[in-house]
Amino acid sequence: MPPAHRPALSRARLATLTLLTLVSVLTGCSAGPDPTVRVAPTASAAAPGAPKSERPPAPDAPAAPAEVAIPSVGITSSLMKLGLNTDRTVEVPPAEKGMTAGWYTGGAVPGAVGAAVIIGHNDTHFGKAVFHDLRKIEVGADITVTDATGKALHFTVRATESVSKNAFPTEKVYGPTQERALRLITCDGDFDEQGHPVDNLIVYATAS
């Protein structure tokens, strides 16, 4: 609880503070047991002061995404919806569906203003997963997200980075933006003593 006489914070400020403090753990990104990738949600209905992810969409908002395709690296996947677990960590696709990526519904809808986030496994204990070859993507590559109505939305890769899970750039990935942005996240890097990848690969793209 904040001090009783602390000045009130704006909703935007509260959302930013929530963003910086709610660091979530995603599991299942490698062939080893219980690997993790650290990310954080932008919003949670359970997070005080954060905008509610279940708020009704604007009349002209894009439809929910149904498929993601990256022709240059041979990736095509339907998209499941990912929310928050009861402990407010971000859900990930189950290991047995490692070849299916997921859209985090607490972020923006792809094509709308804001940061839309798609998460996929690199590997699971079942073997190679949907984003195994994401590391091969290059700046300028096209990412196509097809929505539930069949409309194709195109995004151009602007940058990629591999970061330590202990230094995940939460605000950069999930924070407010006036761009129609898309982020793809998977595991990356070397493995620790438990066989867990120590880094995350982040792909930054904007609507073409």
mmCIF file of N, CA, C and O in Angstrom, residues 8 11 20 23 40 45 48-49 54 59 63-64 78 80 94 107 118 121 126 139 145 148 163 165 173 178 190 197:
data_model
loop_
_atom_site.group_PDB
_atom_site.id
_atom_site.type_symbol
_atom_site.label_atom_id
_atom_site.label_comp_id
_atom_site.label_asym_id
_atom_site.label_seq_id
_atom_site.Cartn_x
_atom_site.Cartn_y
_atom_site.Cartn_z
ATOM 1 N N ALA A 8 -1.557 11.198 -5.593
ATOM 2 C CA ALA A 8 -2.170 10.199 -6.467
ATOM 3 C C ALA A 8 -1.413 10.118 -7.783
ATOM 4 O O ALA A 8 -0.934 11.119 -8.308
ATOM 5 N N ARG A 11 -3.398 7.120 -14.129
ATOM 6 C CA ARG A 11 -3.563 5.751 -14.591
ATOM 7 C C ARG A 11 -2.394 5.322 -15.451
ATOM 8 O O ARG A 11 -1.909 4.198 -15.352
ATOM 9 N N LEU A 20 6.683 -2.321 -14.885
ATOM 10 C CA LEU A 20 8.061 -2.475 -14.447
ATOM 11 C C LEU A 20 8.206 -3.453 -13.297
ATOM 12 O O LEU A 20 9.288 -3.972 -13.059
ATOM 13 N N VAL A 23 7.143 -8.842 -13.276
ATOM 14 C CA VAL A 23 8.010 -9.639 -14.145
ATOM 15 C C VAL A 23 7.558 -11.078 -14.047
ATOM 16 O O VAL A 23 7.589 -11.667 -12.987
ATOM 17 N N ALA A 40 7.123 -9.665 -19.088
ATOM 18 C CA ALA A 40 6.144 -9.096 -18.175
ATOM 19 C C ALA A 40 4.940 -8.627 -18.952
ATOM 20 O O ALA A 40 5.060 -8.159 -20.073
ATOM 21 N N ALA A 45 -6.087 -7.619 -15.315
ATOM 22 C CA ALA A 45 -7.309 -7.228 -14.618
ATOM 23 C C ALA A 45 -7.100 -7.285 -13.112
ATOM 24 O O ALA A 45 -7.786 -6.606 -12.357
ATOM 25 N N PRO A 48 -3.698 -3.632 -9.785
ATOM 26 C CA PRO A 48 -4.279 -2.334 -9.462
ATOM 27 C C PRO A 48 -3.779 -1.239 -10.389
ATOM 28 O O PRO A 48 -2.586 -1.108 -10.623
ATOM 29 N N GLY A 49 -4.707 -0.462 -10.922
ATOM 30 C CA GLY A 49 -4.341 0.679 -11.740
ATOM 31 C C GLY A 49 -4.035 0.350 -13.182
ATOM 32 O O GLY A 49 -3.868 1.258 -13.987
ATOM 33 N N GLU A 54 -9.743 -7.085 -20.784
ATOM 34 C CA GLU A 54 -11.008 -7.524 -21.344
ATOM 35 C C GLU A 54 -11.912 -6.357 -21.754
ATOM 36 O O GLU A 54 -13.071 -6.548 -22.083
ATOM 37 N N PRO A 59 -14.685 0.296 -32.154
ATOM 38 C CA PRO A 59 -15.453 -0.185 -33.310
ATOM 39 C C PRO A 59 -14.580 -0.504 -34.524
ATOM 40 O O PRO A 59 -14.912 -1.397 -35.294
ATOM 41 N N ALA A 63 -9.569 -7.337 -35.946
ATOM 42 C CA ALA A 63 -10.053 -8.576 -35.353
ATOM 43 C C ALA A 63 -8.894 -9.325 -34.708
ATOM 44 O O ALA A 63 -7.725 -9.064 -34.996
ATOM 45 N N ALA A 64 -9.222 -10.254 -33.828
ATOM 46 C CA ALA A 64 -8.190 -11.049 -33.161
ATOM 47 C C ALA A 64 -7.366 -11.824 -34.188
ATOM 48 O O ALA A 64 -7.896 -12.286 -35.195
ATOM 49 N N SER A 78 -0.834 -21.312 -36.624
ATOM 50 C CA SER A 78 -2.055 -20.755 -36.068
ATOM 51 C C SER A 78 -1.705 -20.130 -34.726
ATOM 52 O O SER A 78 -0.631 -20.382 -34.169
ATOM 53 N N MET A 80 -2.933 -19.418 -30.776
ATOM 54 C CA MET A 80 -3.822 -19.582 -29.648
ATOM 55 C C MET A 80 -3.785 -18.311 -28.805
ATOM 56 O O MET A 80 -2.848 -17.514 -28.909
ATOM 57 N N PRO A 94 1.126 -24.891 -24.302
ATOM 58 C CA PRO A 94 1.613 -26.092 -23.625
ATOM 59 C C PRO A 94 2.676 -26.787 -24.464
ATOM 60 O O PRO A 94 2.699 -26.664 -25.690
ATOM 61 N N GLY A 107 -1.975 -7.527 -24.374
ATOM 62 C CA GLY A 107 -1.350 -6.461 -25.152
ATOM 63 C C GLY A 107 -2.276 -5.992 -26.259
ATOM 64 O O GLY A 107 -3.480 -6.237 -26.233
ATOM 65 N N ILE A 118 3.576 -11.811 -29.626
ATOM 66 C CA ILE A 118 3.380 -13.214 -29.969
ATOM 67 C C ILE A 118 4.542 -14.005 -29.385
ATOM 68 O O ILE A 118 5.704 -13.638 -29.568
ATOM 69 N N HIS A 121 7.571 -21.224 -28.481
ATOM 70 C CA HIS A 121 8.691 -22.024 -27.997
ATOM 71 C C HIS A 121 9.786 -22.112 -29.059
ATOM 72 O O HIS A 121 9.513 -22.066 -30.263
ATOM 73 N N PHE A 126 9.530 -32.293 -26.466
ATOM 74 C CA PHE A 126 9.045 -33.069 -27.608
ATOM 75 C C PHE A 126 9.909 -32.842 -28.845
ATOM 76 O O PHE A 126 9.756 -33.535 -29.851
ATOM 77 N N VAL A 139 16.541 -8.181 -40.576
ATOM 78 C CA VAL A 139 15.881 -6.869 -40.663
ATOM 79 C C VAL A 139 15.333 -6.695 -42.078
ATOM 80 O O VAL A 139 16.003 -7.010 -43.067
ATOM 81 N N VAL A 145 0.417 -11.390 -40.310
ATOM 82 C CA VAL A 145 -0.546 -11.854 -39.322
ATOM 83 C C VAL A 145 -1.921 -11.810 -39.969
ATOM 84 O O VAL A 145 -2.364 -10.755 -40.427
ATOM 85 N N ALA A 148 -8.941 -13.064 -37.726
ATOM 86 C CA ALA A 148 -10.036 -14.031 -37.746
ATOM 87 C C ALA A 148 -10.986 -13.842 -38.915
ATOM 88 O O ALA A 148 -11.749 -14.756 -39.249
ATOM 89 N N VAL A 163 18.756 -10.996 -25.419
ATOM 90 C CA VAL A 163 18.985 -10.375 -24.111
ATOM 91 C C VAL A 163 18.958 -11.430 -23.018
ATOM 92 O O VAL A 163 18.288 -12.455 -23.135
ATOM 93 N N LYS A 165 17.763 -13.156 -19.741
ATOM 94 C CA LYS A 165 16.460 -13.195 -19.075
ATOM 95 C C LYS A 165 16.449 -12.351 -17.805
ATOM 96 O O LYS A 165 15.396 -11.863 -17.395
ATOM 97 N N VAL A 173 9.660 -3.608 -24.652
ATOM 98 C CA VAL A 173 8.857 -4.616 -25.347
ATOM 99 C C VAL A 173 7.367 -4.389 -25.163
ATOM 100 O O VAL A 173 6.593 -4.411 -26.119
ATOM 101 N N GLN A 178 3.143 4.591 -29.915
ATOM 102 C CA GLN A 178 2.169 5.090 -30.885
ATOM 103 C C GLN A 178 2.277 4.349 -32.214
ATOM 104 O O GLN A 178 1.516 4.607 -33.130
ATOM 105 N N ASP A 190 22.904 -19.685 -24.833
ATOM 106 C CA ASP A 190 23.480 -20.876 -24.229
ATOM 107 C C ASP A 190 22.549 -21.428 -23.158
ATOM 108 O O ASP A 190 21.530 -20.816 -22.805
ATOM 109 N N PRO A 197 17.781 -22.354 -21.456
ATOM 110 C CA PRO A 197 18.404 -21.264 -22.195
ATOM 111 C C PRO A 197 18.431 -19.999 -21.344
ATOM 112 O O PRO A 197 17.472 -19.695 -20.636
#
